[in-house]
Amino acid sequence: MPGFELTDIPTAEIDRAEAEIQPLVDTLREVVDATIRTCVGADQLQLAQQELESALARLQADQFDGPAGVKFNSEGRSWNWGNTVVGQRNAMAPPLRITHVRPGLAHAKADLGAVYEGPPGLVHGGVTALLLDHLMGETASAGHTRVTLTGTLSLRYVKGARLGPVRLDAHIDREDGRKVYVLARLSDAEGVCTEADGVFIVPRWFAESQ
Amino acid sequence: MPGFELTDIPTAEIDRAEAEIQPLVDTLREVVDATIRTCVGADQLQLAQQELESALARLQADQFDGPAGVKFNSEGRSWNWGNTVVGQRNAMAPPLRITHVRPGLAHAKADLGAVYEGPPGLVHGGVTALLLDHLMGETASAGHTRVTLTGTLSLRYVKGARLGPVRLDAHIDREDGRKVYVLARLSDAEGVCTEADGVFIVPRWFAESQ
């Protein structure tokens, strides 16, 4: 499987590694937010910068090359630490918290702060697309039982989504061979903001391996 | 204009403020990347975490409430520091470097690292949507001479984009009243990965103010 890498690391070890780095990721997410919203002077910015440089040197002292990829072990545990939307180590990920109700039906929540702004006070339209694409792909994967890639994605923006808590809903509408048709929407506290439909493709290499 | 805020801060002062914080933003972007890719032990993670906590406290000592919004001054200089794709203070922004060739024709470049991963080694399909949406919106704005919001966005994923340098191209295909039709694509070193078309809307409040 191209890039989906089977490793022999036990689930307990992955859980421990994730727990160890979680506080760092949480704080980093706050630093990203604070860097947008800070009003402190040049001297404090410089001192903060030096502290970040020091942390950076520590983290880079030993690191793997390239992106994190998608790994899984023989127990069926998978991890994609760098994923932009749900990666456990990715401070850019809100993260989106996904609930798979059953294969083909999922919903998700996120709390979107200053980092996700497009028009003033509103979620960037492209962030809406990013989150919907991800949830729809996971929904198409029928509870992670198959690999799917985005084929087409169409979005209708009904109204701007306010920054703050958002909810996403997605379900498989129908399937046709390797094509999975998914419908979804993103809502803020005041109702539906964006509706989406997409076609997700089960790659031939995956379909033929089943 | 809702949220688009006229201020009397001179351009030179904005330029200076941006130059002051730029090194911090650059380092922060590296820390986000390194947090995904680090292999150091729990003791080093904890020390890095303490350094980030210290930087966070400095930055939060004085900050404004809520998101950064979109500001402009009477000289026509505008700044949207929190914007997810181009915000000068947003470490999540790649950033996308946009060239407006002329009103209605633009291209852009970004170098996408481990932070933007979806499938192993590939750009997250939602990140492709995020970047295209942004460039298409700026293109629809005809060189920032009007406000536009995303109406609809349709994406066709031809092939996965490799992480690394990407190029985006967008142009206005036609206009009809307050609707602006934009075509665009995203390419990696090996060719076109995603094609997009979108309808961007000039809000009634803006059209009526002209």
Tab-separated table of C-alpha atoms in Angstrom:
chain	number	residue	atom	x	y	z
A	1	MET	CA	0.000	0.000	0.000
A	2	PRO	CA	1.710	3.245	-1.108
A	3	GLY	CA	2.622	5.205	2.005
A	4	PHE	CA	0.210	3.477	4.363
A	5	GLU	CA	2.863	1.806	6.466
A	6	LEU	CA	2.451	-1.282	8.647
A	7	THR	CA	4.706	-1.090	11.727
A	8	ASP	CA	5.170	-3.405	14.718
A	9	ILE	CA	4.854	-0.687	17.385
A	10	PRO	CA	2.287	-1.862	19.976
A	11	THR	CA	-0.811	0.261	20.611
A	12	ALA	CA	0.199	0.910	24.236
A	13	GLU	CA	3.469	2.468	23.082
A	14	ILE	CA	1.691	4.740	20.592
A	15	ASP	CA	-0.786	5.788	23.288
A	16	ARG	CA	2.090	6.618	25.645
A	17	ALA	CA	3.973	8.598	22.958
A	18	GLU	CA	0.824	10.592	22.180
A	19	ALA	CA	0.159	11.336	25.872
A	20	GLU	CA	3.766	12.532	26.304
A	21	ILE	CA	3.605	15.135	23.542
A	22	GLN	CA	-0.014	16.267	24.004
A	23	PRO	CA	0.748	19.143	26.463
A	24	LEU	CA	3.341	20.547	24.042
A	25	VAL	CA	0.857	20.467	21.157
A	26	ASP	CA	-1.851	22.121	23.283
A	27	THR	CA	0.466	24.942	24.364
A	28	LEU	CA	1.749	25.404	20.815
A	29	ARG	CA	-1.820	25.872	19.584
A	30	GLU	CA	-2.226	28.634	22.183
A	31	VAL	CA	1.042	30.283	21.098
A	32	VAL	CA	-0.191	30.360	17.479
A	33	ASP	CA	-3.370	32.108	18.655
A	34	ALA	CA	-1.488	34.503	20.961
A	35	THR	CA	0.930	35.509	18.183
A	36	ILE	CA	-2.030	36.816	16.182
A	37	ARG	CA	-3.607	38.656	19.117
A	38	THR	CA	-0.676	39.989	21.113
A	39	CYS	CA	-0.104	43.716	21.692
A	40	VAL	CA	3.225	43.463	23.568
A	41	GLY	CA	6.255	45.517	22.562
A	42	ALA	CA	9.306	44.634	20.488
A	43	ASP	CA	11.412	43.683	23.549
A	44	GLN	CA	8.890	41.057	24.700
A	45	LEU	CA	8.474	39.763	21.150
A	46	GLN	CA	12.240	39.266	20.987
A	47	LEU	CA	12.355	37.391	24.287
A	48	ALA	CA	9.446	35.159	23.228
A	49	GLN	CA	11.243	34.567	19.938
A	50	GLN	CA	14.387	33.434	21.817
A	51	GLU	CA	12.343	30.993	23.899
A	52	LEU	CA	10.800	29.569	20.737
A	53	GLU	CA	14.272	29.236	19.151
A	54	SER	CA	15.424	27.277	22.188
A	55	ALA	CA	12.391	24.957	22.055
A	56	LEU	CA	12.933	24.539	18.307
A	57	ALA	CA	16.561	23.466	18.769
A	58	ARG	CA	15.487	20.847	21.335
A	59	LEU	CA	12.797	19.404	19.072
A	60	GLN	CA	15.016	19.385	15.981
A	61	ALA	CA	17.907	17.665	17.813
A	62	ASP	CA	16.419	14.351	16.678
A	63	GLN	CA	13.715	14.218	14.019
A	64	PHE	CA	12.638	12.047	11.104
A	65	ASP	CA	12.859	13.245	7.507
A	66	GLY	CA	9.804	14.316	5.573
A	67	PRO	CA	6.140	14.205	6.559
A	68	ALA	CA	4.673	11.888	9.216
A	69	GLY	CA	2.713	9.675	6.825
A	70	VAL	CA	-0.056	7.311	7.881
A	71	LYS	CA	0.981	4.311	10.000
A	72	PHE	CA	-0.917	1.362	11.418
A	73	ASN	CA	-0.095	-1.719	13.445
A	74	SER	CA	-1.372	-5.289	13.360
A	75	GLU	CA	-3.883	-4.470	16.130
A	76	GLY	CA	-5.663	-2.117	13.733
A	77	ARG	CA	-4.536	1.065	15.532
A	78	SER	CA	-3.617	3.769	13.016
A	79	TRP	CA	-1.991	7.187	13.464
A	80	ASN	CA	-1.431	10.112	11.102
A	81	TRP	CA	0.302	12.604	13.371
A	82	GLY	CA	0.758	15.306	10.744
A	83	ASN	CA	-2.757	15.335	9.301
A	84	THR	CA	-3.881	18.963	8.844
A	85	VAL	CA	-7.347	18.376	10.305
A	86	VAL	CA	-6.969	15.612	12.902
A	87	GLY	CA	-3.214	14.975	13.298
A	88	GLN	CA	-2.467	14.511	17.006
A	89	ARG	CA	0.842	16.402	16.714
A	90	ASN	CA	-0.386	19.050	14.293
A	91	ALA	CA	-1.007	22.369	16.071
A	92	MET	CA	-2.758	23.605	12.912
A	93	ALA	CA	-5.497	20.999	13.367
A	94	PRO	CA	-8.368	22.564	15.390
A	95	PRO	CA	-8.537	19.489	15.938
A	96	LEU	CA	-11.769	18.234	14.416
A	97	ARG	CA	-13.376	15.789	16.891
A	98	ILE	CA	-15.160	13.147	14.818
A	99	THR	CA	-17.840	10.691	15.953
A	100	HIS	CA	-18.516	7.751	13.657
A	101	VAL	CA	-22.138	6.896	14.495
A	102	ARG	CA	-21.987	3.890	12.152
A	103	PRO	CA	-20.111	3.173	8.893
A	104	GLY	CA	-21.245	5.883	6.481
A	105	LEU	CA	-22.683	8.260	9.109
A	106	ALA	CA	-20.532	10.692	11.081
A	107	HIS	CA	-20.626	14.069	12.766
A	108	ALA	CA	-17.904	16.298	14.139
A	109	LYS	CA	-17.245	19.343	16.264
A	110	ALA	CA	-14.551	21.987	16.392
A	111	ASP	CA	-14.048	25.269	18.179
A	112	LEU	CA	-12.596	27.704	15.661
A	113	GLY	CA	-10.626	30.665	16.996
A	114	ALA	CA	-8.725	33.620	15.524
A	115	VAL	CA	-6.458	31.286	13.523
A	116	TYR	CA	-9.302	30.257	11.204
A	117	GLU	CA	-10.497	33.716	10.181
A	118	GLY	CA	-11.339	34.790	6.638
A	119	PRO	CA	-13.824	37.674	6.452
A	120	PRO	CA	-13.865	39.671	9.727
A	121	GLY	CA	-15.185	37.473	12.565
A	122	LEU	CA	-16.103	34.663	10.183
A	123	VAL	CA	-14.599	31.266	9.443
A	124	HIS	CA	-12.444	31.352	6.267
A	125	GLY	CA	-14.511	29.788	3.464
A	126	GLY	CA	-11.532	27.596	2.660
A	127	VAL	CA	-11.369	26.305	6.245
A	128	THR	CA	-15.011	25.280	5.910
A	129	ALA	CA	-13.984	23.364	2.762
A	130	LEU	CA	-10.973	21.832	4.557
A	131	LEU	CA	-13.048	20.508	7.464
A	132	LEU	CA	-15.905	19.273	5.268
A	133	ASP	CA	-13.506	17.509	2.884
A	134	HIS	CA	-11.894	15.701	5.793
A	135	LEU	CA	-15.103	14.591	7.498
A	136	MET	CA	-16.598	13.519	4.151
A	137	GLY	CA	-13.490	11.471	3.340
A	138	GLU	CA	-13.615	9.737	6.715
A	139	THR	CA	-17.339	9.110	6.237
A	140	ALA	CA	-16.681	7.617	2.786
A	141	SER	CA	-14.097	5.325	4.383
A	142	ALA	CA	-17.026	3.663	6.208
A	143	GLY	CA	-15.419	3.795	9.644
A	144	HIS	CA	-11.831	3.402	8.384
A	145	THR	CA	-12.580	0.050	6.700
A	146	ARG	CA	-11.295	1.303	3.314
A	147	VAL	CA	-9.089	3.988	1.792
A	148	THR	CA	-10.808	6.790	-0.156
A	149	LEU	CA	-9.457	9.857	-1.966
A	150	THR	CA	-11.395	13.008	-2.873
A	151	GLY	CA	-12.688	12.857	-6.467
A	152	THR	CA	-14.924	15.918	-6.628
A	153	LEU	CA	-16.150	18.310	-3.968
A	154	SER	CA	-18.899	20.924	-4.386
A	155	LEU	CA	-19.728	23.498	-1.750
A	156	ARG	CA	-22.648	25.924	-1.493
A	157	TYR	CA	-22.074	28.753	0.977
A	158	VAL	CA	-25.467	29.695	2.420
A	159	LYS	CA	-24.158	32.187	4.972
A	160	GLY	CA	-20.893	32.982	6.741
A	161	ALA	CA	-20.054	30.806	9.776
A	162	ARG	CA	-19.215	32.784	12.930
A	163	LEU	CA	-15.882	31.942	14.567
A	164	GLY	CA	-16.595	29.755	17.598
A	165	PRO	CA	-18.130	26.299	17.911
A	166	VAL	CA	-19.167	24.622	14.658
A	167	ARG	CA	-20.787	21.273	13.959
A	168	LEU	CA	-20.441	19.144	10.833
A	169	ASP	CA	-22.653	16.277	9.653
A	170	ALA	CA	-21.946	13.805	6.833
A	171	HIS	CA	-23.432	10.617	5.411
A	172	ILE	CA	-23.004	8.331	2.430
A	173	ASP	CA	-25.853	8.991	0.004
A	174	ARG	CA	-25.075	6.105	-2.385
A	175	GLU	CA	-22.253	4.049	-3.895
A	176	ASP	CA	-21.467	3.019	-7.453
A	177	GLY	CA	-18.486	0.686	-7.891
A	178	ARG	CA	-15.427	2.473	-6.477
A	179	LYS	CA	-17.320	5.797	-6.237
A	180	VAL	CA	-18.809	6.845	-2.894
A	181	TYR	CA	-21.270	9.787	-2.908
A	182	VAL	CA	-21.280	11.781	0.326
A	183	LEU	CA	-23.520	14.651	1.501
A	184	ALA	CA	-22.535	16.989	4.319
A	185	ARG	CA	-23.049	20.370	5.922
A	186	LEU	CA	-21.378	22.730	8.371
A	187	SER	CA	-23.440	24.707	10.893
A	188	ASP	CA	-22.724	27.388	13.468
A	189	ALA	CA	-24.933	28.222	16.475
A	190	GLU	CA	-27.425	29.965	14.165
A	191	GLY	CA	-27.913	27.158	11.633
A	192	VAL	CA	-26.584	25.691	8.388
A	193	CYS	CA	-23.782	27.748	6.802
A	194	THR	CA	-22.459	25.478	4.039
A	195	GLU	CA	-23.832	22.428	2.195
A	196	ALA	CA	-21.531	20.034	0.372
A	197	ASP	CA	-21.612	17.014	-1.864
A	198	GLY	CA	-18.625	15.005	-2.932
A	199	VAL	CA	-17.539	11.904	-4.764
A	200	PHE	CA	-14.836	9.921	-3.000
A	201	ILE	CA	-12.898	7.244	-4.841
A	202	VAL	CA	-11.667	3.919	-3.497
A	203	PRO	CA	-8.270	3.602	-5.260
A	204	ARG	CA	-7.934	0.651	-7.611
A	205	TRP	CA	-4.920	-0.692	-5.664
A	206	PHE	CA	-7.026	-0.821	-2.511
A	207	ALA	CA	-10.143	-2.304	-4.153
A	208	GLU	CA	-8.027	-5.022	-5.776
A	209	SER	CA	-6.317	-5.881	-2.476
A	210	GLN	CA	-9.640	-6.754	-0.805
B	1	MET	CA	-18.913	48.068	6.338
B	2	PRO	CA	-19.429	45.148	8.719
B	3	GLY	CA	-16.086	44.228	10.260
B	4	PHE	CA	-13.908	45.914	7.642
B	5	GLU	CA	-12.529	48.585	9.913
B	6	LEU	CA	-11.056	51.941	8.896
B	7	THR	CA	-8.280	52.994	11.283
B	8	ASP	CA	-5.955	55.995	11.321
B	9	ILE	CA	-2.720	54.001	11.808
B	10	PRO	CA	-0.197	55.168	9.181
B	11	THR	CA	1.217	52.619	6.717
B	12	ALA	CA	4.777	53.114	8.033
B	13	GLU	CA	3.658	52.090	11.525
B	14	ILE	CA	1.925	48.951	10.228
B	15	ASP	CA	5.035	48.070	8.217
B	16	ARG	CA	7.197	48.473	11.322
B	17	ALA	CA	4.828	46.378	13.489
B	18	GLU	CA	4.871	43.607	10.871
B	19	ALA	CA	8.664	43.647	10.599
B	20	GLU	CA	8.976	43.433	14.396
B	21	ILE	CA	6.891	40.283	14.739
B	22	GLN	CA	7.988	38.509	11.530
B	23	PRO	CA	10.935	36.569	13.094
B	24	LEU	CA	8.608	35.220	15.814
B	25	VAL	CA	6.066	34.041	13.236
B	26	ASP	CA	8.786	32.400	11.126
B	27	THR	CA	10.206	30.510	14.104
B	28	LEU	CA	6.741	29.508	15.271
B	29	ARG	CA	6.043	27.972	11.856
B	30	GLU	CA	9.220	25.898	12.271
B	31	VAL	CA	8.163	24.810	15.777
B	32	VAL	CA	4.807	23.587	14.416
B	33	ASP	CA	6.683	21.515	11.821
B	34	ALA	CA	9.257	20.220	14.333
B	35	THR	CA	6.519	19.138	16.781
B	36	ILE	CA	5.194	16.771	14.133
B	37	ARG	CA	8.603	15.387	13.189
B	38	THR	CA	10.534	15.268	16.469
B	39	CYS	CA	11.856	12.006	17.937
B	40	VAL	CA	13.263	13.436	21.204
B	41	GLY	CA	12.417	11.922	24.584
B	42	ALA	CA	9.887	12.944	27.230
B	43	ASP	CA	12.418	15.051	29.189
B	44	GLN	CA	13.222	17.243	26.180
B	45	LEU	CA	9.532	17.522	25.274
B	46	GLN	CA	8.857	18.799	28.785
B	47	LEU	CA	11.641	21.386	28.625
B	48	ALA	CA	10.423	22.580	25.213
B	49	GLN	CA	6.910	22.755	26.643
B	50	GLN	CA	8.144	24.971	29.519
B	51	GLU	CA	9.834	27.312	27.054
B	52	LEU	CA	6.621	27.567	25.048
B	53	GLU	CA	4.636	28.268	28.250
B	54	SER	CA	7.023	31.107	29.053
B	55	ALA	CA	6.706	32.594	25.547
B	56	LEU	CA	2.921	32.199	25.765
B	57	ALA	CA	2.741	34.131	29.051
B	58	ARG	CA	4.765	36.988	27.512
B	59	LEU	CA	2.537	37.211	24.444
B	60	GLN	CA	-0.707	36.976	26.425
B	61	ALA	CA	0.397	39.686	28.913
B	62	ASP	CA	-1.295	42.213	26.619
B	63	GLN	CA	-3.614	41.097	23.830
B	64	PHE	CA	-6.814	42.194	22.107
B	65	ASP	CA	-10.039	40.240	22.435
B	66	GLY	CA	-11.357	38.076	19.619
B	67	PRO	CA	-10.023	37.621	16.095
B	68	ALA	CA	-7.826	40.123	14.239
B	69	GLY	CA	-10.432	41.195	11.683
B	70	VAL	CA	-9.615	43.076	8.503
B	71	LYS	CA	-8.353	46.640	8.888
B	72	PHE	CA	-7.422	49.349	6.418
B	73	ASN	CA	-6.237	52.937	6.572
B	74	SER	CA	-6.971	56.009	4.476
B	75	GLU	CA	-3.824	55.348	2.379
B	76	GLY	CA	-5.456	52.138	1.084
B	77	ARG	CA	-3.113	49.815	3.039
B	78	SER	CA	-5.058	46.849	4.456
B	79	TRP	CA	-4.034	44.106	6.878
B	80	ASN	CA	-5.731	40.897	8.002
B	81	TRP	CA	-3.169	39.475	10.413
B	82	GLY	CA	-5.173	36.388	11.361
B	83	ASN	CA	-6.164	35.228	7.881
B	84	THR	CA	-5.684	31.450	7.644
B	85	VAL	CA	-4.029	31.594	4.214
B	86	VAL	CA	-2.176	34.907	4.062
B	87	GLY	CA	-2.328	36.438	7.557
B	88	GLN	CA	1.082	37.939	8.368
B	89	ARG	CA	0.862	36.829	12.015
B	90	ASN	CA	-0.759	33.458	11.332
B	91	ALA	CA	1.777	30.618	11.626
B	92	MET	CA	-0.816	28.297	10.089
B	93	ALA	CA	-0.681	30.254	6.825
B	94	PRO	CA	1.926	28.629	4.507
B	95	PRO	CA	1.783	31.617	3.633
B	96	LEU	CA	0.391	31.725	0.112
B	97	ARG	CA	2.411	34.275	-1.908
B	98	ILE	CA	0.002	35.878	-4.381
B	99	THR	CA	0.835	37.865	-7.508
B	100	HIS	CA	-1.963	39.950	-9.000
B	101	VAL	CA	-0.957	40.157	-12.678
B	102	ARG	CA	-3.908	42.457	-13.358
B	103	PRO	CA	-7.425	42.765	-11.905
B	104	GLY	CA	-9.044	39.364	-12.461
B	105	LEU	CA	-5.821	37.436	-13.152
B	106	ALA	CA	-3.600	36.089	-10.380
B	107	HIS	CA	-1.203	33.298	-9.556
B	108	ALA	CA	0.346	32.119	-6.321
B	109	LYS	CA	3.006	29.903	-4.835
B	110	ALA	CA	3.435	28.045	-1.571
B	111	ASP	CA	5.851	25.482	-0.209
B	112	LEU	CA	3.784	22.898	1.655
B	113	GLY	CA	5.529	20.864	4.364
B	114	ALA	CA	4.547	18.138	6.839
B	115	VAL	CA	1.857	20.365	8.367
B	116	TYR	CA	-0.310	20.148	5.232
B	117	GLU	CA	-0.410	16.367	4.859
B	118	GLY	CA	-3.514	14.299	4.139
B	119	PRO	CA	-2.785	10.986	2.401
B	120	PRO	CA	0.836	9.886	3.016
B	121	GLY	CA	3.236	12.345	1.360
B	122	LEU	CA	0.407	14.228	-0.340
B	123	VAL	CA	-1.238	17.594	0.249
B	124	HIS	CA	-4.503	17.240	2.206
B	125	GLY	CA	-7.367	17.559	-0.315
B	126	GLY	CA	-8.939	20.105	2.016
B	127	VAL	CA	-5.773	22.229	2.023
B	128	THR	CA	-5.947	22.308	-1.771
B	129	ALA	CA	-9.529	23.573	-1.388
B	130	LEU	CA	-8.446	26.124	1.247
B	131	LEU	CA	-5.712	27.626	-0.939
B	132	LEU	CA	-7.809	27.624	-4.120
B	133	ASP	CA	-10.768	29.244	-2.332
B	134	HIS	CA	-8.518	32.014	-1.065
B	135	LEU	CA	-6.782	32.762	-4.362
B	136	MET	CA	-10.096	32.628	-6.241
B	137	GLY	CA	-11.668	35.054	-3.760
B	138	GLU	CA	-8.770	37.485	-4.131
B	139	THR	CA	-8.978	37.137	-7.915
B	140	ALA	CA	-12.726	37.850	-7.811
B	141	SER	CA	-11.956	40.982	-5.782
B	142	ALA	CA	-10.248	42.343	-8.923
B	143	GLY	CA	-7.072	43.412	-7.161
B	144	HIS	CA	-8.771	44.268	-3.846
B	145	THR	CA	-11.051	46.847	-5.458
B	146	ARG	CA	-14.199	45.161	-4.095
B	147	VAL	CA	-15.314	42.730	-1.387
B	148	THR	CA	-16.388	39.236	-2.467
B	149	LEU	CA	-17.609	36.202	-0.508
B	150	THR	CA	-17.565	32.569	-1.666
B	151	GLY	CA	-20.943	31.559	-3.138
B	152	THR	CA	-20.183	28.132	-4.571
B	153	LEU	CA	-16.937	26.246	-5.060
B	154	SER	CA	-16.482	23.057	-7.111
B	155	LEU	CA	-13.259	21.089	-7.168
B	156	ARG	CA	-12.163	18.205	-9.388
B	157	TYR	CA	-9.200	16.265	-8.033
B	158	VAL	CA	-7.226	14.956	-11.015
B	159	LYS	CA	-4.352	13.526	-9.005
B	160	GLY	CA	-2.799	13.930	-5.567
B	161	ALA	CA	-0.426	16.894	-5.123
B	162	ARG	CA	2.981	15.986	-3.677
B	163	LEU	CA	4.028	17.910	-0.574
B	164	GLY	CA	6.568	20.534	-1.620
B	165	PRO	CA	6.253	23.529	-3.935
B	166	VAL	CA	2.830	24.101	-5.516
B	167	ARG	CA	1.578	26.736	-7.918
B	168	LEU	CA	-1.969	28.072	-8.247
B	169	ASP	CA	-3.511	30.000	-11.148
B	170	ALA	CA	-6.868	31.798	-11.199
B	171	HIS	CA	-8.789	34.146	-13.487
B	172	ILE	CA	-12.243	35.684	-13.791
B	173	ASP	CA	-14.143	33.830	-16.509
B	174	ARG	CA	-17.185	36.153	-16.567
B	175	GLU	CA	-19.402	38.354	-14.407
B	176	ASP	CA	-23.162	38.644	-14.075
B	177	GLY	CA	-24.454	41.408	-11.774
B	178	ARG	CA	-22.981	40.756	-8.323
B	179	LYS	CA	-21.801	37.248	-9.324
B	180	VAL	CA	-18.178	36.736	-10.354
B	181	TYR	CA	-17.280	33.392	-12.021
B	182	VAL	CA	-13.694	32.294	-11.384
B	183	LEU	CA	-11.684	29.374	-12.801
B	184	ALA	CA	-8.535	28.062	-11.141
B	185	ARG	CA	-6.169	25.144	-10.741
B	186	LEU	CA	-3.450	23.885	-8.424
B	187	SER	CA	-0.346	22.172	-9.818
B	188	ASP	CA	2.677	20.415	-8.351
B	189	ALA	CA	6.010	19.861	-10.136
B	190	GLU	CA	4.418	17.098	-12.244
B	191	GLY	CA	1.387	19.028	-13.521
B	192	VAL	CA	-2.221	19.933	-12.747
B	193	CYS	CA	-3.603	18.242	-9.613
B	194	THR	CA	-6.922	19.999	-9.023
B	195	GLU	CA	-9.241	22.126	-11.188
B	196	ALA	CA	-11.778	24.462	-9.628
B	197	ASP	CA	-14.613	26.765	-10.558
B	198	GLY	CA	-16.410	29.056	-8.188
B	199	VAL	CA	-18.990	31.793	-7.984
B	200	PHE	CA	-18.013	34.696	-5.755
B	201	ILE	CA	-20.600	37.202	-4.621
B	202	VAL	CA	-20.168	40.937	-4.162
B	203	PRO	CA	-22.307	41.566	-1.043
B	204	ARG	CA	-25.309	43.839	-1.554
B	205	TRP	CA	-24.045	46.261	1.146
B	206	PHE	CA	-20.782	46.682	-0.768
B	207	ALA	CA	-22.378	47.000	-4.222
B	208	GLU	CA	-24.781	49.649	-2.913
B	209	SER	CA	-21.947	51.637	-1.291
B	210	GLN	CA	-20.176	52.122	-4.646
